[in-house]
XYZ file of C-alpha atoms in Angstrom:
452
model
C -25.916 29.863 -6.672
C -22.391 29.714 -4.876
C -21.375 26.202 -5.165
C -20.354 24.886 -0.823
C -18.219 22.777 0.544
C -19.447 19.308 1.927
C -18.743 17.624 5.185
C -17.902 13.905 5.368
C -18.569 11.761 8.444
C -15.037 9.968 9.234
C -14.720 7.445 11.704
C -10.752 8.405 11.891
C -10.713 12.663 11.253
C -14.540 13.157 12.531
C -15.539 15.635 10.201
C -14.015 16.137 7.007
C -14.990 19.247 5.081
C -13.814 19.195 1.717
C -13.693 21.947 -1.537
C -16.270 22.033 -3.393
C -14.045 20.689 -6.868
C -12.816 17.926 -4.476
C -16.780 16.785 -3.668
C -17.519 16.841 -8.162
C -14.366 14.619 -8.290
C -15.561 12.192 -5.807
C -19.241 12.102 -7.335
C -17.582 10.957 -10.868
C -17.670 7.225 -11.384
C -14.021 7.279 -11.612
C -13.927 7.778 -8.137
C -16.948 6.080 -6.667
C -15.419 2.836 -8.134
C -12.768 3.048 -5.231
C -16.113 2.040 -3.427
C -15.858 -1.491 -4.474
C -11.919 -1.951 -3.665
C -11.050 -3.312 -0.616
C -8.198 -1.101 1.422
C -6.506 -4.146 2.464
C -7.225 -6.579 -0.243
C -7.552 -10.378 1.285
C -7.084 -9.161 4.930
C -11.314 -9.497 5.285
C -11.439 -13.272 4.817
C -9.068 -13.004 8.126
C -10.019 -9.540 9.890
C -13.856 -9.664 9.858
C -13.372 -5.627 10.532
C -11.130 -4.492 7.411
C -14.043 -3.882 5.285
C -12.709 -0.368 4.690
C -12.168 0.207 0.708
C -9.941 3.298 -1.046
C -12.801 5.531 -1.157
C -12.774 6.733 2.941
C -9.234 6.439 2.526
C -8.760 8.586 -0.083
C -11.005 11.242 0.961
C -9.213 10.891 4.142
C -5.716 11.786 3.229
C -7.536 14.244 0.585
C -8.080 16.108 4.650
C -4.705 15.631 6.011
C -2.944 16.692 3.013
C -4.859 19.964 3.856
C -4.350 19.958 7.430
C -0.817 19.886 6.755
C -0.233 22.261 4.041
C -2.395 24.424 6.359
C -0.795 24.263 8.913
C 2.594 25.265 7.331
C 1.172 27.870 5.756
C -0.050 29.491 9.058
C 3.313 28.895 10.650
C 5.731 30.149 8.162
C 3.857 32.668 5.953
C 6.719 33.840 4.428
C 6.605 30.255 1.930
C 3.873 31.884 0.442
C 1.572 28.633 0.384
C -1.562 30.048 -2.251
C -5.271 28.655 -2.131
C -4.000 27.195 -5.199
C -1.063 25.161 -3.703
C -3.586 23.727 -1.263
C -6.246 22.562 -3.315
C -3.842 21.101 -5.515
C -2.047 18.954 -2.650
C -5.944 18.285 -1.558
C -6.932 16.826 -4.903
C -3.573 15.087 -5.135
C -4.030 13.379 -2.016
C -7.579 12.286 -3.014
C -6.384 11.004 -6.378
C -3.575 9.125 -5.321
C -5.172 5.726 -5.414
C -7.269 6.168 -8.522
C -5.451 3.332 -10.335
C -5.758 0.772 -7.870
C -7.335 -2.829 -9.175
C -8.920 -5.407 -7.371
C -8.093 -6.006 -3.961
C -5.176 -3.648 -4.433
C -1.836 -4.309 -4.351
C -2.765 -7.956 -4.839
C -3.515 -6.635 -8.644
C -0.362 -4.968 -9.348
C 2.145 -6.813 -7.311
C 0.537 -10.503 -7.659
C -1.375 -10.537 -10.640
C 0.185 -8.611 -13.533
C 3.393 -9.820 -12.878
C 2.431 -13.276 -13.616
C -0.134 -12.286 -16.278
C 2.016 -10.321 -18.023
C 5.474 -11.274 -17.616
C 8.348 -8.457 -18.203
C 5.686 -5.604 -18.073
C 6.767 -2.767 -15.961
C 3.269 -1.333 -14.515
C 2.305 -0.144 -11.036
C -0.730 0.763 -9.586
C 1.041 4.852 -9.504
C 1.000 4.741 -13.108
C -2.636 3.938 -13.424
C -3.398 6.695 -10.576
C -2.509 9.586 -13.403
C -4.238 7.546 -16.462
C -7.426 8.090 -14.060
C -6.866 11.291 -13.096
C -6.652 12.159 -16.697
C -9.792 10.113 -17.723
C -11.753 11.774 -15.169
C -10.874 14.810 -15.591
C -11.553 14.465 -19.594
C -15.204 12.527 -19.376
C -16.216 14.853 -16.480
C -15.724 17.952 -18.013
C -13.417 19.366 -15.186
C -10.362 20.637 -17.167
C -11.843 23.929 -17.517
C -12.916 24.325 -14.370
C -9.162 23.443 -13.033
C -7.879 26.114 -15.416
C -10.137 29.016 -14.196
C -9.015 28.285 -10.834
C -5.357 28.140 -11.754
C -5.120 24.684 -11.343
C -2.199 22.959 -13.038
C -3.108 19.300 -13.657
C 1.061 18.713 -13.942
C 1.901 19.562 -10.930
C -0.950 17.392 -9.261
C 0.215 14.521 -10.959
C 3.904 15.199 -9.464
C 2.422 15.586 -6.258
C 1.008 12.176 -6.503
C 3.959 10.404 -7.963
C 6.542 12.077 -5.251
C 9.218 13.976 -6.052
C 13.069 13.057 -6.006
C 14.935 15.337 -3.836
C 17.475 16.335 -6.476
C 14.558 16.013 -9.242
C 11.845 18.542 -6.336
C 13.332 21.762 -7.540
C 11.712 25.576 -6.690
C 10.787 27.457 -3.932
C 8.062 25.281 -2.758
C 9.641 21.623 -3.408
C 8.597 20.427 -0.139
C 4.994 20.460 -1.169
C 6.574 16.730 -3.046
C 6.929 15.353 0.565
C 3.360 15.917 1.581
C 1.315 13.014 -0.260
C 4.091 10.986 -1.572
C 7.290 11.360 0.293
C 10.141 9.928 -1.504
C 13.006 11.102 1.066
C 12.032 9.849 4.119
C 8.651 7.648 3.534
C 6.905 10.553 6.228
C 3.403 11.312 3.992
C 0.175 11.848 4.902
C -0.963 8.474 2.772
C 0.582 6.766 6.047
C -1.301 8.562 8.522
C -4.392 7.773 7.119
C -3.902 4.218 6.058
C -1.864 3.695 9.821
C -5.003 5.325 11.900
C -7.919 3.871 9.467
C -6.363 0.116 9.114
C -5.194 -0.368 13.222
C -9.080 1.131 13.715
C -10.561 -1.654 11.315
C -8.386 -4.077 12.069
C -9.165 -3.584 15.911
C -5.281 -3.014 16.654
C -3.804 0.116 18.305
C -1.554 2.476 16.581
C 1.579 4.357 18.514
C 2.193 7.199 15.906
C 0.233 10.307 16.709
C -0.028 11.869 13.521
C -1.417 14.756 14.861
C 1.842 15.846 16.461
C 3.864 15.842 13.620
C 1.299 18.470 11.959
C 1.525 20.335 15.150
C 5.425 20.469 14.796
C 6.291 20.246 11.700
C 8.140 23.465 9.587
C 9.631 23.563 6.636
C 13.745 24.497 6.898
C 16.305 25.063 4.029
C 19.332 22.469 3.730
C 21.481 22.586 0.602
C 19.363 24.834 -1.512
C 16.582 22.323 -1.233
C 13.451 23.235 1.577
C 12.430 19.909 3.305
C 9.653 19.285 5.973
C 11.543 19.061 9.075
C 10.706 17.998 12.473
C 11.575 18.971 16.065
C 13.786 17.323 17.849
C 12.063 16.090 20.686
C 9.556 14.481 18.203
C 12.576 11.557 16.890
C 10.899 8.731 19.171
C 7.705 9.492 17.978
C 8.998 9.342 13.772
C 10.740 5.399 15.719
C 7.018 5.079 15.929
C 5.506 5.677 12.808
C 7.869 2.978 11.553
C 7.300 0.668 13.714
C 3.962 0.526 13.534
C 4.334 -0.178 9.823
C 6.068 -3.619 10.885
C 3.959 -4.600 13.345
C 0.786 -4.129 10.473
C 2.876 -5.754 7.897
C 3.446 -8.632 10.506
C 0.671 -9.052 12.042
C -1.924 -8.124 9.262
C -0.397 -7.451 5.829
C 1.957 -10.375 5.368
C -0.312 -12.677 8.040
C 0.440 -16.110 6.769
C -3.848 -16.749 6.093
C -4.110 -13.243 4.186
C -1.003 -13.794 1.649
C -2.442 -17.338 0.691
C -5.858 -16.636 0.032
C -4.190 -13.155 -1.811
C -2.095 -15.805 -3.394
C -5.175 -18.437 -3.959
C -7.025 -14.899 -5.620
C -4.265 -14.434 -7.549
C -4.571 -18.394 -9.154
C -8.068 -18.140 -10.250
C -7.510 -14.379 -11.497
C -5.192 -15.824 -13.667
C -7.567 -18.810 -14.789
C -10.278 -16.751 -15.563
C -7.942 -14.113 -17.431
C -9.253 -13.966 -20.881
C -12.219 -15.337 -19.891
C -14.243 -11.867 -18.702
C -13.743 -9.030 -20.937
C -14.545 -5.492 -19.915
C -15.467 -3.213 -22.984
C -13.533 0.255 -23.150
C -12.973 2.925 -25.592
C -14.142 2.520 -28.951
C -15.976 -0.840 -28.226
C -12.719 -2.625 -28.357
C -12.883 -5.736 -25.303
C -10.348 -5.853 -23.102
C -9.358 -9.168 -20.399
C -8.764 -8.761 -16.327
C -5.043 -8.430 -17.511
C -5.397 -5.645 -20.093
C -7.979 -3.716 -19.333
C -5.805 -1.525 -17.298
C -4.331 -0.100 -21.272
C -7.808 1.356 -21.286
C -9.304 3.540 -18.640
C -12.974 3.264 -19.707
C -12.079 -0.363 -19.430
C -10.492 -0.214 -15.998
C -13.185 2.280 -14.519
C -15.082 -1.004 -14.546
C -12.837 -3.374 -13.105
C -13.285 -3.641 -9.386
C -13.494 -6.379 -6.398
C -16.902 -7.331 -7.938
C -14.740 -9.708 -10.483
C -14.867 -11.958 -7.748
C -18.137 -12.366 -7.355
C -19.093 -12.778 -10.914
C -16.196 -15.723 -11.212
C -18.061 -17.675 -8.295
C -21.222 -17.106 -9.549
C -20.425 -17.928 -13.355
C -21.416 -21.167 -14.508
C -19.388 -20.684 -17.673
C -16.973 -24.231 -18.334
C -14.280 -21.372 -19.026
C -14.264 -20.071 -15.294
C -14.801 -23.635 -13.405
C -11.083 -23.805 -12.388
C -11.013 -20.113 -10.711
C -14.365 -20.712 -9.370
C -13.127 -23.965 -7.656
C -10.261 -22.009 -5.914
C -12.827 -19.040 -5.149
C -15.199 -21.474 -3.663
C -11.807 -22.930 -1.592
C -11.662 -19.584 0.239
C -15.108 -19.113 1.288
C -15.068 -22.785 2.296
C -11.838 -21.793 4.527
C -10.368 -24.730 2.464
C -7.475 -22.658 1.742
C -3.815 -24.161 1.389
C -2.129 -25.451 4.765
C 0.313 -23.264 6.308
C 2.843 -26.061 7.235
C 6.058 -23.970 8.593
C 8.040 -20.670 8.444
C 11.401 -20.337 8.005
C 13.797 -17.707 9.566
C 16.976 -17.197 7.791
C 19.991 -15.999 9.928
C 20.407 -13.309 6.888
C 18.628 -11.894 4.318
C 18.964 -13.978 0.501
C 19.452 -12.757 -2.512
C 17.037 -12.700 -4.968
C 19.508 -15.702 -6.778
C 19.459 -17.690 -3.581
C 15.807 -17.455 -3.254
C 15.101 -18.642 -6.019
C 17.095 -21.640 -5.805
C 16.109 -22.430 -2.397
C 12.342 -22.506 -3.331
C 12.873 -25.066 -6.206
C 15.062 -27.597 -3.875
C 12.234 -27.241 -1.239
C 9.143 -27.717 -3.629
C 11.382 -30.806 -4.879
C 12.271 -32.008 -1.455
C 8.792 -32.179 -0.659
C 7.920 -33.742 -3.011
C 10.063 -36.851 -3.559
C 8.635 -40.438 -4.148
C 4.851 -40.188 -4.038
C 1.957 -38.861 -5.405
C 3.383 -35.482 -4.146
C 4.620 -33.243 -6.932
C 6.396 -29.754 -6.625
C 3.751 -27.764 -7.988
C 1.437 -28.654 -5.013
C 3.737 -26.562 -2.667
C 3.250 -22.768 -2.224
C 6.845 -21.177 -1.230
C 7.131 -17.792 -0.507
C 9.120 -15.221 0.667
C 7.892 -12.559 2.861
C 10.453 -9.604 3.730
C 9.190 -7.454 7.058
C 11.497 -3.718 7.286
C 10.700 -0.184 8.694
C 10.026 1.016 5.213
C 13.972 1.344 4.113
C 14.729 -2.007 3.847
C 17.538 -3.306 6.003
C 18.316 1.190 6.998
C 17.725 2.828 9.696
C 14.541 5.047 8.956
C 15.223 7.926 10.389
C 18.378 8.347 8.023
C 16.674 10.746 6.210
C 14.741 12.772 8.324
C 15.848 16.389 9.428
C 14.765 18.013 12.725
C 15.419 21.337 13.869
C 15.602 22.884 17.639
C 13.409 25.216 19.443
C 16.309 27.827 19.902
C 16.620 27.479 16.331
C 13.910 26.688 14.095
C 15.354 27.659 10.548
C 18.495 25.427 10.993
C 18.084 21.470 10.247
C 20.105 18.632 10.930
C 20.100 14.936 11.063
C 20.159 13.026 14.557
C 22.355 10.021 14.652
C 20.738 6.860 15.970
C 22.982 6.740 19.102
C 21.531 9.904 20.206
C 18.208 8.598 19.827
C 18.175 5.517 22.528
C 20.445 2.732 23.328
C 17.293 0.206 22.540
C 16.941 0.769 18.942
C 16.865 -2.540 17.133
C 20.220 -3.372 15.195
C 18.821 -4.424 12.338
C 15.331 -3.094 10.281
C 15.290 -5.861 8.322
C 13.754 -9.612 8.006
C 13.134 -12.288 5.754
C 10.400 -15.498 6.299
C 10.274 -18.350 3.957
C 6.697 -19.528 4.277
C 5.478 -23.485 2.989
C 2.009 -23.743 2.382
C 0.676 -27.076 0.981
C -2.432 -26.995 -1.444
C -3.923 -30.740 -0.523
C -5.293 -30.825 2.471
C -5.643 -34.930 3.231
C -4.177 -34.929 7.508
C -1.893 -37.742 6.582
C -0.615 -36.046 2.929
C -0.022 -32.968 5.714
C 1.550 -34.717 8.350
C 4.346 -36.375 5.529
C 5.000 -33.240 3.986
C 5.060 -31.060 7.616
C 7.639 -34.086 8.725
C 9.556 -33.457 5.153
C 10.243 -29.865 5.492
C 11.716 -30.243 9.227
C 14.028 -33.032 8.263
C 15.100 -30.572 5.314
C 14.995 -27.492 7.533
C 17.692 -29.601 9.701
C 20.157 -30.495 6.902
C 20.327 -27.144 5.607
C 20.113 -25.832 8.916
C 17.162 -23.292 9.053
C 15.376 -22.715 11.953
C 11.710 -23.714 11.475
C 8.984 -21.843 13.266
């Protein structure tokens, strides 16, 4: 019997049909575990629609990776795109996220920094340990290698490509999950369309146009995506609407301190809930991502099963859990606006003479304040996006260029770029509140800041 495709029900793309390889990696428990990890990590104890987890989102950039390696293909047939070049973009675009932990990127950008101090890991890193565990304990390395499959290349198609590093004929397939020149991928359309849907919000990139336009055009030896012309406003948008979800849903001031709050009692209970991986060897919340039998089982459910322990080990982390389903979370009391962005240096000096500031002369000590620093950008830090982008003309689609931003409109923003010092308090007693909130406006004054 042939094997068939399968169609997925999307809420975003309608219906998704996918290759039938794509639909065994998705029924391997490698994959289905993305079931149980929220897309947006804390942002449901604020957004009561961003339920969405990495499993729709995966298989939804799995499609656009295709509709856009399709569509070049169709377009430009002399780039001599193979069935093989597509599935491989397909499967890296539904793989990208395998190595994400609980409530994503507060894992890897929260958590195992503070649990493990000095150790260089990311949540990319983990994607292609997955990939590679999946693809062993599922018996699907044959299979890739009868259909000419190379499980390399994947693996550079999720990580991104360099420009310089992107060499060959077909080096723009590297901008097409994971875009390291310009930040233009399909990851972003997805995650853009799917989160502004969930999160009830409207979206001004139209990601469908970019497909529609884009082409692939030779500049320096190296073949990039390119874009026409008339579409610049339009690539303004995309970016945009990245700040306005970073600052109105990512970075929200509730979201980062419960994220923060999860953090705490992930670190508390650290040690205290092993996971057993290869061999039988036990690993913690911590390591188990140096084990990917380990890590297959590691997934938002930790929460649950701290809250519901009544282990003596776990009654710190399951105060702080019980906190945020109380919506006794720490008090926001201000947000500071510096003029211009701080060093890493000055940040870190500023937070200690706030904490201590705050704290002065009563029962008040530094460690009850929560300071942190939130940066907001178009995805370049403090550049103009569009820096890095090449368009090309309708009289002349093979030649690409770069449009400078004066070109573009005269009501750009002059800067892409901006820093918040938030002060969250973690007793909640009105009149301990109404000292401290009184505190850090008298300080704001001497040093200046504005205080929002």
């Amino acid at each position: 019997m042939t094997e068939q495709s399968k169609v997925f029900n999307d809420p975003i793309h309608r219906h998704v049909e996918l290759h039938p390889l794509l639909v065994k990696i998705i029924d391997t428990p490698q994959f289905q575990r993305l079931r149980n990890i929220k897309q947006l990590g804390a942002a449901y104890y604020v957004y009561p629609g961003a339920s969405h987890n990495r499993f729709e989102h995966s298989i939804g950039v799995a499609h656009l990776a295709g509709e856009l390696v399709k569509a070049l293909r169709m377009r430009q047939p002399e780039l001599d795109i193979t069935d093989e070049d597509v599935l491989c973009v397909q499967i890296a675009g539904l793989c990208h996220d395998l190595g994400h932990g609980p409530f994503s990127h507060l894992y890897d950008r929260m958590f195992i920094p503070k649990a493990r101090p000095g150790y260089i890991w990311k949540h990319e890193k983990a994607s292609l340990d997955m990939l590679d565990h999946l693809v062993d304990c599922n018996n699907l390395r044959e299979e890739m290698v009868g259909q000419n499959l190379d499980l390399d290349f994947i693996k550079k198609l999720i990580e991104g490509q360099d420009t310089n590093a992107a060499q060959g004929e077909k080096s723009f397939l590297y901008q097409i999950v994971a875009n390291k020149q310009n930040g233009i991928d399909v990851d972003k359309f997805d995650y853009f369309a799917r989160d502004c849907h969930h999160l009830g919000m409207q979206s001004n990139f139209d990601y469908h146009r970019f497909i529609k336009f884009a082409r692939v055009c030779e500049v320096d030896g190296q073949k990039h995506i390119c874009m026409r012309d008339k579409e610049v406003a339009n690539q303004y948008n995309l970016f945009y609407t990245r700040y306005c979800l970073h600052r109105r849903a990512y970075q929200h001031k509730v979201n980062k301190i419960i994220e923060t709050m999860i953090a705490e009692a992930f670190l508390k209970a650290d040690g205290h809930i092993q996971f057993e991986g290869s061999g039988g060897k036990m690993f913690t919340l911590s390591t188990a991502i140096d084990d990917m039998e380990a890590y297959t089982k590691l997934t938002d459910s930790v929460f649950e099963q701290i809250l519901n322990s009544s282990s003596k080990e776990l009654a710190e982390a399951r105060e702080i859990l019980h906190k945020i389903i109380t919506r006794k979370h720490y008090r926001f009391l201000g947000e500071i606006k510096p003029k211009s962005s701080l060093t890493k240096e000055k940040i870190d000096i500023l937070k200690k003479e706030l904490a201590e500031a705050l704290s002065e002369g009563d029962e008040l000590k530094p460690q009850d304040f929560e300071v942190s620093v939130v940066t907001l950008d178009y995805g370049s830090k403090d550049k103009d996006p569009i820096r890095n982008v090449y368009f090309y003309r309708k009289t002349n689609v093979t030649e690409a260029f770069k449009i400078p931003r004066d070109q573009v409109s005269q009501l750009l923003p002059e800067r892409f770029s901006e820093q918040l010092i938030r002060v969250h308090c973690k007793k909640t007693d009105e009149n301990i509140l109404r000292v401290a909130t009184k505190r850090l406006r008298q300080w704001c004054e001497r040093k200046g800041f504005p205080l929002f």
